[in-house]
Coordinates of C-alpha atoms in Angstrom, one line a residue:
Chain A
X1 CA 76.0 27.8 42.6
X2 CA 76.3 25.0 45.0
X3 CA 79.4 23.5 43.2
X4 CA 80.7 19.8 43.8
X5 CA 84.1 19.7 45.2
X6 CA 83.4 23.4 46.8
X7 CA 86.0 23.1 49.8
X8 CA 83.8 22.8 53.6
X9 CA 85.4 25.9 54.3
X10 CA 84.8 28.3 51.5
X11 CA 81.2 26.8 51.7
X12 CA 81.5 28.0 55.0
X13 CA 82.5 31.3 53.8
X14 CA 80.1 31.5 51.1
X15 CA 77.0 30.7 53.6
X16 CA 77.8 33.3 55.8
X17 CA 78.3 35.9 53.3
X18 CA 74.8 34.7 52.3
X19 CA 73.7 35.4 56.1
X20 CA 75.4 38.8 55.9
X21 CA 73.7 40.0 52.8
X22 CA 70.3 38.6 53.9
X23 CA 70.5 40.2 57.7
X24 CA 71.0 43.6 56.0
X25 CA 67.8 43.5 54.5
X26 CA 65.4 41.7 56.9
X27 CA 63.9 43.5 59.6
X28 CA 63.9 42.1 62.4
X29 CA 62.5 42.6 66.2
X30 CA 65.3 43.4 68.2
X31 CA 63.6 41.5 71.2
X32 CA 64.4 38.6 73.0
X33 CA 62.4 35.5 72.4
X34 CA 59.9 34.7 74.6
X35 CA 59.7 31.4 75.3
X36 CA 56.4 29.9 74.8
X37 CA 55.5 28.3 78.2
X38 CA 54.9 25.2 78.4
X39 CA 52.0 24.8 78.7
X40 CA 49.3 21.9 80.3
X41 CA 46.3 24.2 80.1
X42 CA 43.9 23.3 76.2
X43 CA 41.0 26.0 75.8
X44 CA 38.4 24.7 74.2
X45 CA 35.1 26.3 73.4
X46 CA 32.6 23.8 72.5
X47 CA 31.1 21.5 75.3
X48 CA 31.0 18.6 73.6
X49 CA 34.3 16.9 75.1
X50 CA 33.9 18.7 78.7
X51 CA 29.9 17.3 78.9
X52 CA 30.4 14.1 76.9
X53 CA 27.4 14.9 75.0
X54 CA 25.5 12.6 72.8
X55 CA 24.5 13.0 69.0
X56 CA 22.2 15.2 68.2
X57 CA 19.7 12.9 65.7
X58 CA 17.6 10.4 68.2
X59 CA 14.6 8.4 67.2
X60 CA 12.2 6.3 69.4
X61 CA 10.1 3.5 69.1
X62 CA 11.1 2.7 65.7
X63 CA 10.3 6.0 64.0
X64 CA 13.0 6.0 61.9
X65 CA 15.3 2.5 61.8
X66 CA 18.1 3.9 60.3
X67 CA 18.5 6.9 62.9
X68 CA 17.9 3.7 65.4
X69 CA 21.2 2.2 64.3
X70 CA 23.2 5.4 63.8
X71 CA 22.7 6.2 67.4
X72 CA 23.7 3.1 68.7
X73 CA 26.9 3.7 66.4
X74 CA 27.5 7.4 67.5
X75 CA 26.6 6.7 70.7
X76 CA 29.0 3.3 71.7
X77 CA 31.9 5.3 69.7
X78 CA 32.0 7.3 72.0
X79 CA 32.3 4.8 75.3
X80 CA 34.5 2.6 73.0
X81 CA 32.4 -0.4 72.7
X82 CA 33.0 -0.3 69.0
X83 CA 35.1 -2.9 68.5
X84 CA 32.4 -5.2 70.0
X85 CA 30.0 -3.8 67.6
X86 CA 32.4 -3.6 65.0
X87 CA 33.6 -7.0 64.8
X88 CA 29.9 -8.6 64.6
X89 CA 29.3 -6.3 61.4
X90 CA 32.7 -6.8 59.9
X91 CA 32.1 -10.6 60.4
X92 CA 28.4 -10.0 58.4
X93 CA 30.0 -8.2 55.7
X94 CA 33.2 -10.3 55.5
X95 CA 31.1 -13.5 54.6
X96 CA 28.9 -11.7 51.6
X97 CA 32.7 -9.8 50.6
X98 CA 34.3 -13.4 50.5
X99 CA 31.5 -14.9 48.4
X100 CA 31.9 -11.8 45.9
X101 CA 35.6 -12.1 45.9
X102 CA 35.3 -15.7 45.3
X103 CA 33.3 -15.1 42.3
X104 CA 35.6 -12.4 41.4
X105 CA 38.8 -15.1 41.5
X106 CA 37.0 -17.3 39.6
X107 CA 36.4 -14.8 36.9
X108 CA 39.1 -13.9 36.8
X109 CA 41.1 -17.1 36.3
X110 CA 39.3 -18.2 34.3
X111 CA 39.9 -15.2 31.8
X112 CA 43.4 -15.9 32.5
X113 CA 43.6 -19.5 31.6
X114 CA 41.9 -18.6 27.9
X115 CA 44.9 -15.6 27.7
X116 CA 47.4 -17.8 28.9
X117 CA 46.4 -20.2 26.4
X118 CA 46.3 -17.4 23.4
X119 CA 50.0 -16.1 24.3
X120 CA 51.1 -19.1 25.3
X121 CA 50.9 -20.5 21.5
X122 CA 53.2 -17.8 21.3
X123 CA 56.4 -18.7 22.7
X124 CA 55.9 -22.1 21.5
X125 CA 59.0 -23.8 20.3
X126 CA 59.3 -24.9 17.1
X127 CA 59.1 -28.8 18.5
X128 CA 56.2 -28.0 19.8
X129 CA 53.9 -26.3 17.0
X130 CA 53.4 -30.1 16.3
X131 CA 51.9 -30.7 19.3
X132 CA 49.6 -27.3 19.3
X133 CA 48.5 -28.0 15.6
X134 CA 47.1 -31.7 16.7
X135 CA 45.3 -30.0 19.6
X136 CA 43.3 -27.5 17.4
X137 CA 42.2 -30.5 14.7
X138 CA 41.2 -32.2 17.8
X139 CA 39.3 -29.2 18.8
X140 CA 39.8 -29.5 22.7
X141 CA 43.1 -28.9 24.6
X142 CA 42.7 -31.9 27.1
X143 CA 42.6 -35.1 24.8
X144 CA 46.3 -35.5 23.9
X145 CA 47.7 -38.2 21.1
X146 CA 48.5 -41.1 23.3
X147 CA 52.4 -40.9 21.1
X148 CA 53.2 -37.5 22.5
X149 CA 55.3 -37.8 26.1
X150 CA 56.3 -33.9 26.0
X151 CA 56.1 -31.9 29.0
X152 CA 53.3 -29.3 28.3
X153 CA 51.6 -26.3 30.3
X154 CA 49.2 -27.6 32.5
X155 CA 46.1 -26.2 33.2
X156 CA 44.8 -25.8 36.4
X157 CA 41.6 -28.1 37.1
X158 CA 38.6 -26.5 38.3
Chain B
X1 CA 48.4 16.2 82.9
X2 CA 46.8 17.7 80.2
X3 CA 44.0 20.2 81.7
X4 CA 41.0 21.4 79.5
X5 CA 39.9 24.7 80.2
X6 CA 36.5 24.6 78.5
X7 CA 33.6 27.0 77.8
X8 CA 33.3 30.1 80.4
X9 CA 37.6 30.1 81.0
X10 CA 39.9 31.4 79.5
X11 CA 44.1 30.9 79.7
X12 CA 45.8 34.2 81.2
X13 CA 49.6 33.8 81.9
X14 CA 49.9 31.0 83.9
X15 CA 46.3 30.9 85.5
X16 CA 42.6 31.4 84.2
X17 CA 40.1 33.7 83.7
X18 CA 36.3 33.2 84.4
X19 CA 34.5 35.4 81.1
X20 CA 30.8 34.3 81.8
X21 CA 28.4 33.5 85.0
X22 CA 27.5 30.7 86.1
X23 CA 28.7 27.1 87.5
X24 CA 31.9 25.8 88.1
X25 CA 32.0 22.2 87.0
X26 CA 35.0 20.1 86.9
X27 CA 35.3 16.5 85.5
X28 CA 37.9 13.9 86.7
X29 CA 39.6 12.5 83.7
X30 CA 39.9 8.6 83.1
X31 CA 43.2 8.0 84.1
X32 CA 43.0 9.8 87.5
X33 CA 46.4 11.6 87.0
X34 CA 46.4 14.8 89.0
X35 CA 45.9 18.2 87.2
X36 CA 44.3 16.7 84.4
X37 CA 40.4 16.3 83.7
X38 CA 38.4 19.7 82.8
X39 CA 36.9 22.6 84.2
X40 CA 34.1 24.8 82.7
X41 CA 31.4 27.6 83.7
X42 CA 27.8 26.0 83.2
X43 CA 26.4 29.4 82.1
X44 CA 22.4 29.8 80.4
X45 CA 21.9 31.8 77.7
X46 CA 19.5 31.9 74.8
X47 CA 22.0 33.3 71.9
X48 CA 24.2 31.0 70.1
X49 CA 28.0 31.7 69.1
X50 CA 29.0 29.5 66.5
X51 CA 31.7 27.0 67.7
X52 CA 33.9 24.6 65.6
X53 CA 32.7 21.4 65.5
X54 CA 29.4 21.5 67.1
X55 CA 26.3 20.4 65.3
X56 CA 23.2 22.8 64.4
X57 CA 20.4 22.6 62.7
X58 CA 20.3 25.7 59.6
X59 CA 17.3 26.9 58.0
X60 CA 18.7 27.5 54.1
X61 CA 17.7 31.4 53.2
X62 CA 19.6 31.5 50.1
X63 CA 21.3 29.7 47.0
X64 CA 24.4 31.8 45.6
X65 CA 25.8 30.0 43.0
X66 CA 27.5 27.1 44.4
X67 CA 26.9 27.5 48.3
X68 CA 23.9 28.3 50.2
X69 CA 23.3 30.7 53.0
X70 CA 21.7 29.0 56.3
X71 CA 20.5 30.9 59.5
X72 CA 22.0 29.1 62.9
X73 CA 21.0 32.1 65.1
X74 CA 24.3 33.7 65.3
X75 CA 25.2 37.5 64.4
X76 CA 26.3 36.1 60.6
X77 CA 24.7 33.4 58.4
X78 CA 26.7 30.0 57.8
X79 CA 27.7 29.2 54.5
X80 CA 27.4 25.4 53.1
X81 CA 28.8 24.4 49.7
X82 CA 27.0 22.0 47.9
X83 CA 30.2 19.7 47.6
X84 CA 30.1 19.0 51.2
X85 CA 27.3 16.9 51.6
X86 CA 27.5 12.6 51.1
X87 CA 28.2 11.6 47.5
X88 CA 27.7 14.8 46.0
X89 CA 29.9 15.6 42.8
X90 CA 29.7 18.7 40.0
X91 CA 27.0 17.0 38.2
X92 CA 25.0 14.9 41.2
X93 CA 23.8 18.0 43.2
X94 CA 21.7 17.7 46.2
X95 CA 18.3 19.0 46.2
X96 CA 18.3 21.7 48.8
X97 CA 15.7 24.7 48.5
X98 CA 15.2 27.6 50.4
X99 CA 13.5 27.3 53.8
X100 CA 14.8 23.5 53.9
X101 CA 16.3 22.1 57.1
X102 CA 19.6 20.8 57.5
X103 CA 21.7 19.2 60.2
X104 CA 25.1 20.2 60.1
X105 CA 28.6 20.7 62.0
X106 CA 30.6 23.1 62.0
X107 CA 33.9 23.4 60.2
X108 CA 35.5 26.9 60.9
X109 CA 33.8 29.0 63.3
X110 CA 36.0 32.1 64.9
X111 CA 35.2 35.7 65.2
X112 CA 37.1 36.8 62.4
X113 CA 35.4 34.6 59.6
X114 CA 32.3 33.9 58.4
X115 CA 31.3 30.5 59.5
X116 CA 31.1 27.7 57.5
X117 CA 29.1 24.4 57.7
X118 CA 29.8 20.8 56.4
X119 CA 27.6 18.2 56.0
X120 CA 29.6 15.3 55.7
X121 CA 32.1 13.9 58.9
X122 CA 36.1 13.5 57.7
X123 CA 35.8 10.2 56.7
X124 CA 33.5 11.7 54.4
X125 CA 30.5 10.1 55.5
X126 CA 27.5 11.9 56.2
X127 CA 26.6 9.7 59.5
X128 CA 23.2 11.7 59.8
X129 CA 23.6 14.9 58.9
X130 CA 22.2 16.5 55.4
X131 CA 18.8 17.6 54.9
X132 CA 16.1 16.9 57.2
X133 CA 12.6 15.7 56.2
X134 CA 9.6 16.9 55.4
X135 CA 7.4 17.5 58.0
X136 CA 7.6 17.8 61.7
X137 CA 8.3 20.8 63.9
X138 CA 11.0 23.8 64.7
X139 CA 11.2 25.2 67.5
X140 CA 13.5 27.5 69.6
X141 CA 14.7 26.6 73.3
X142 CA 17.5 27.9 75.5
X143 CA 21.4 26.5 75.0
X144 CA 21.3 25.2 78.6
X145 CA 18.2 23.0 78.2
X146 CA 19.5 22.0 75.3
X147 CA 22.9 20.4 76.5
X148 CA 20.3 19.3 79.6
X149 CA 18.9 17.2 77.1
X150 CA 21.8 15.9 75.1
X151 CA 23.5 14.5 77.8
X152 CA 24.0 10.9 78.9
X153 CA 21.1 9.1 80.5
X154 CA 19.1 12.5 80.5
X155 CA 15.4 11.2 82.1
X156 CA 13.2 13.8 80.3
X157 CA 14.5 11.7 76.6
X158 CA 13.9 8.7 78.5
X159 CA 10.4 9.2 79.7
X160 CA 9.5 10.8 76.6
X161 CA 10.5 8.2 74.6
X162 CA 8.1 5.7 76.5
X163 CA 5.2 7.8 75.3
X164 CA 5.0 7.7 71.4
X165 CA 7.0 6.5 68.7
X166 CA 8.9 9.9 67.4
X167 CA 11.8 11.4 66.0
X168 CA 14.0 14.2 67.4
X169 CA 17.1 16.0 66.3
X170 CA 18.5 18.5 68.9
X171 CA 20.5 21.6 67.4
X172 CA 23.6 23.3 70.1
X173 CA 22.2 26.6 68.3
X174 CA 19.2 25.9 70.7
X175 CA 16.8 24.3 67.8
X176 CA 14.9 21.4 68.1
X177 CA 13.0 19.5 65.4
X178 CA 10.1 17.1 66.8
X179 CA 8.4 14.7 64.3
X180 CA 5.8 12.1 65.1
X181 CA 3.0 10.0 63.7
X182 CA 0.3 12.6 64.4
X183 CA 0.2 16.6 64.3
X184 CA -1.3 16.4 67.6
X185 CA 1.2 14.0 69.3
X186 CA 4.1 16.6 67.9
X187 CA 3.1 19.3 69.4
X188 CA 2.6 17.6 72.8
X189 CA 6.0 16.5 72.5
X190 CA 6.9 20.4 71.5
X191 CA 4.8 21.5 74.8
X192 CA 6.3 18.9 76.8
X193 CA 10.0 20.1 75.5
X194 CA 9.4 23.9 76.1
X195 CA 8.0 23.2 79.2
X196 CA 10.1 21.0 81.1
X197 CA 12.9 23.6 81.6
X198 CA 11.1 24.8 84.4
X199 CA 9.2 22.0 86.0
X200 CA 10.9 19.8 88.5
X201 CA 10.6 16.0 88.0
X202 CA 7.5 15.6 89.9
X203 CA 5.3 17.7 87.8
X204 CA 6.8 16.5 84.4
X205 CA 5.8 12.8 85.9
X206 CA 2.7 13.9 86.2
X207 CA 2.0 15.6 83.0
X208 CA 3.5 12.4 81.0
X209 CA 1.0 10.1 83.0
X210 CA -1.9 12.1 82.5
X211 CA -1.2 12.3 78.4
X212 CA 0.5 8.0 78.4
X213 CA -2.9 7.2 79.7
X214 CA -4.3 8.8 76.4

C-alpha cells in the first residue's frame, strides 16, 4: 500500500488517518508521563562487587593442582593483573600453535601444488600439450628437454 | 558518579531505605570521584536467598527428565539442565546422580521464579564449577562467616592453609565442602571452620599451634 511516487503529502494524509484509526482502538492511560529520574543510584543484591570477594574453589598445599592454577586465574582477574599472566601463557601456546600451523601450511601446499598441477594440464594450450606429454614419458615434472625455452608454471621449491 | 546500593538498601524516590540490621559499610571506588563507591548493611543470618550470580554449592535430589532438582537452602529448589555444564551435548551427558555435589552460579534468581543454576561461565567455560568429588565433607555455617572467609587476605584461610595440604570450596548459600588427605585431618579442618566464628584470633592461634605441632 506504500505506493512509489505516493505524493509527501497524501503520505502525510494517509499516515495520519492511520494514527486516527489506531487511537480509536488503543487504550491508553490518560496520564502524564512520568519521567524516569535519572538516576545514579544501582541496587544490587549479591555482595560479590560491594566485598570484592574471591572464588569460592581454593586448594592448598598442592591438593589439587588444577584448582591451584584456577585460583590464581580467578583471583588476578579480578585485580587486573591478567594481562601479565596472560601474555606469558599466550606466548606458551603461540609457539606449540605456530609449529602446528606450520605443519598445517605445509600440508597444505603441498596438496595444492599436486592440484595445481592436475588442473593446470587443464588449461594447457594447445602449444603446450607438447611440452606436458614429454614431461609424463619423462616421468618427473622438473627435468625439462634442454630444446624447450617456453615459459612454464613454476613450482614453488621447498 | 555511579553509586551501588548493595545488599541491606534499597532505592525509594530519591533516597534509600535500610530493609535489614546490621552494619553500614561503605567502599570508596577507584577513581575517587564523589558520590560514587558503594554502601551496604553487613547483616548475619543463617538462611540463604538465592541471588543472581552468586555461586552455591547444590545437593542434586532429583533427575526429571532433562534437568535435575538441587537443594541450595532457599524456600524452592534450583533447577540445573544437563546442557549447562562444560562440553555437554544431547548425546555426551554428564554423569550426575542423586545426592551428588555441585558447584554452581546462579543464572536467574528473583522472587517470582523458580531459580535456576548453570554450571558453565558465558564464555561457556566451566572455570571450576560442575560436580564435585568424591569424598570429603558438607557442612553448614552462617552467610556472614562465610563472606568472612571469602574475602581478600582473610587470616583464618591463611593460617589454615599452613597446616595440611587440603581442598576447600566455600558455597554463599552458607555450605562448605572440606577435603583432605586423611578423615581425621578433615574433620579438624571442619572443627576448626565451625568454630572460629566465635573465637577471637588469639585463641584460634592457639588451637592451630597445638594441632601444627601434631
Amino acid at each position: 500500500f506504500m505506493q512509489r511516487g505516493l505524493d509527501s503529502q497524501t503520505k502525510k494524509q494517509l499516515e495520519e488517518e492511520e494514527k486516527k484509526i489506531i487511537s480509536e482502538e488503543h487504550w491508553y492511560l490518560d496520564l502524564p508521563d512520568l519521567k524516569e529520574k535519572e538516576s545514579y543510584i544501582i541496587e544490587e543484591r549479591s555482595f560479590m562487587p560491594c566485598e570484592d570477594l574471591l572464588y569460592g574453589r581454593m586448594s592448598f598445599k598442592g591438593f589439587n593442582p588444577e584448582i591451584e592454577k584456577l585460583m590464581i586465574q580467578m583471583n588476578s582477574k579480578s585485580k587486573k593483573e591478567e594481562i601479565e599472566v596472560d601474555d606469558k601463557m599466550e606466548a606458551d601456546v603461540s609457539d606449540e600453535e605456530m609449529a602446528r600451523r606450520q605443519l598445517y601450511i605445509f600440508y597444505y601446499l603441498y596438496r595444492y601444488e599436486t592440484l595445481v598441477g592436475t588442473i593446470g594440464k587443464k588449461f594447457v594450450r594447445k602449444r603446450d600439450q607438447g611440452v606436458l606429454q614429454d614431461e609424463d614419458e619423462d616421468g618427473s615434472s622438473n627435468t625439462k628437454p634442454s630444446k624447450k625455452v617456453k615459459k612454464k608454471f613454476l613450482k614453488p621449491q621447498d | 558518579g555511579r553509586l551501588l546500593c548493595g545488599p541491606g538498601l534499597r532505592r525509594s524516590g530519591t533516597g534509600l531505605l535500610v530493609t535489614k540490621c546490621g552494619l553500614l559499610r561503605h567502599r570508596q571506588a577507584g577513581g575517587a570521584a564523589p558520590a560514587s563507591g558503594a554502601y551496604w548493611v553487613d547483616s548475619q543470618q543463617k538462611r540463604y536467598v538465592p541471588v543472581k550470580g552468586d555461586h552455591v554449592i547444590g545437593i542434586v535430589t532429583a533427575k526429571a527428565g532433562d534437568v535435575f532438582k538441587l537443594d541450595v537452602g532457599g524456600s524452592e529448589q534450583a533447577s540445573l539442565s544437563y546442557l549447562a555444564f562444560e562440553g555437554a551435548t544431547k548425546r555426551n551427558r554428564p554423569n550426575v546422580q542423586v545426592g551428588d555435589l555441585v558447584y554452581g552460579q546462579f543464572l536467574v534468581a528473583n522472587k517470582d521464579m523458580e531459580p535456576e543454576m548453570v554450571c558453565i561461565d558465558s564464555h561457556g567455560r566451566s572455570s571450576g564449577m560442575g560436580i564435585i568429588g568424591q569424598d570429603g565433607f558438607l557442612f553448614k555455617v552462617s552467610l556472614g562467616l562465610i563472606r568472612k572467609l571469602l574475602a581478600p587476605k582473610c587470616e583464618i584461610i591463611q593460617e589454615l592453609s599452613q597446616l595440611y595440604p587440603f581442598e576447600l570450596v566455600l558455597g554463599m548459600n552458607g555450605r562448605i565442602w572440606v577435603k583432605a588427605k586423611t578423615v581425621q585431618q578433615t574433620l579438624i579442618i571442619v572443627n576448626i571452620l565451625e568454630a572460629c566464628e566465635y573465637m577471637t584470633a588469639e585463641q584460634r592461634r592457639q588451637v592451630l599451634a597445638k594441632f601444627s605441632g601434631n
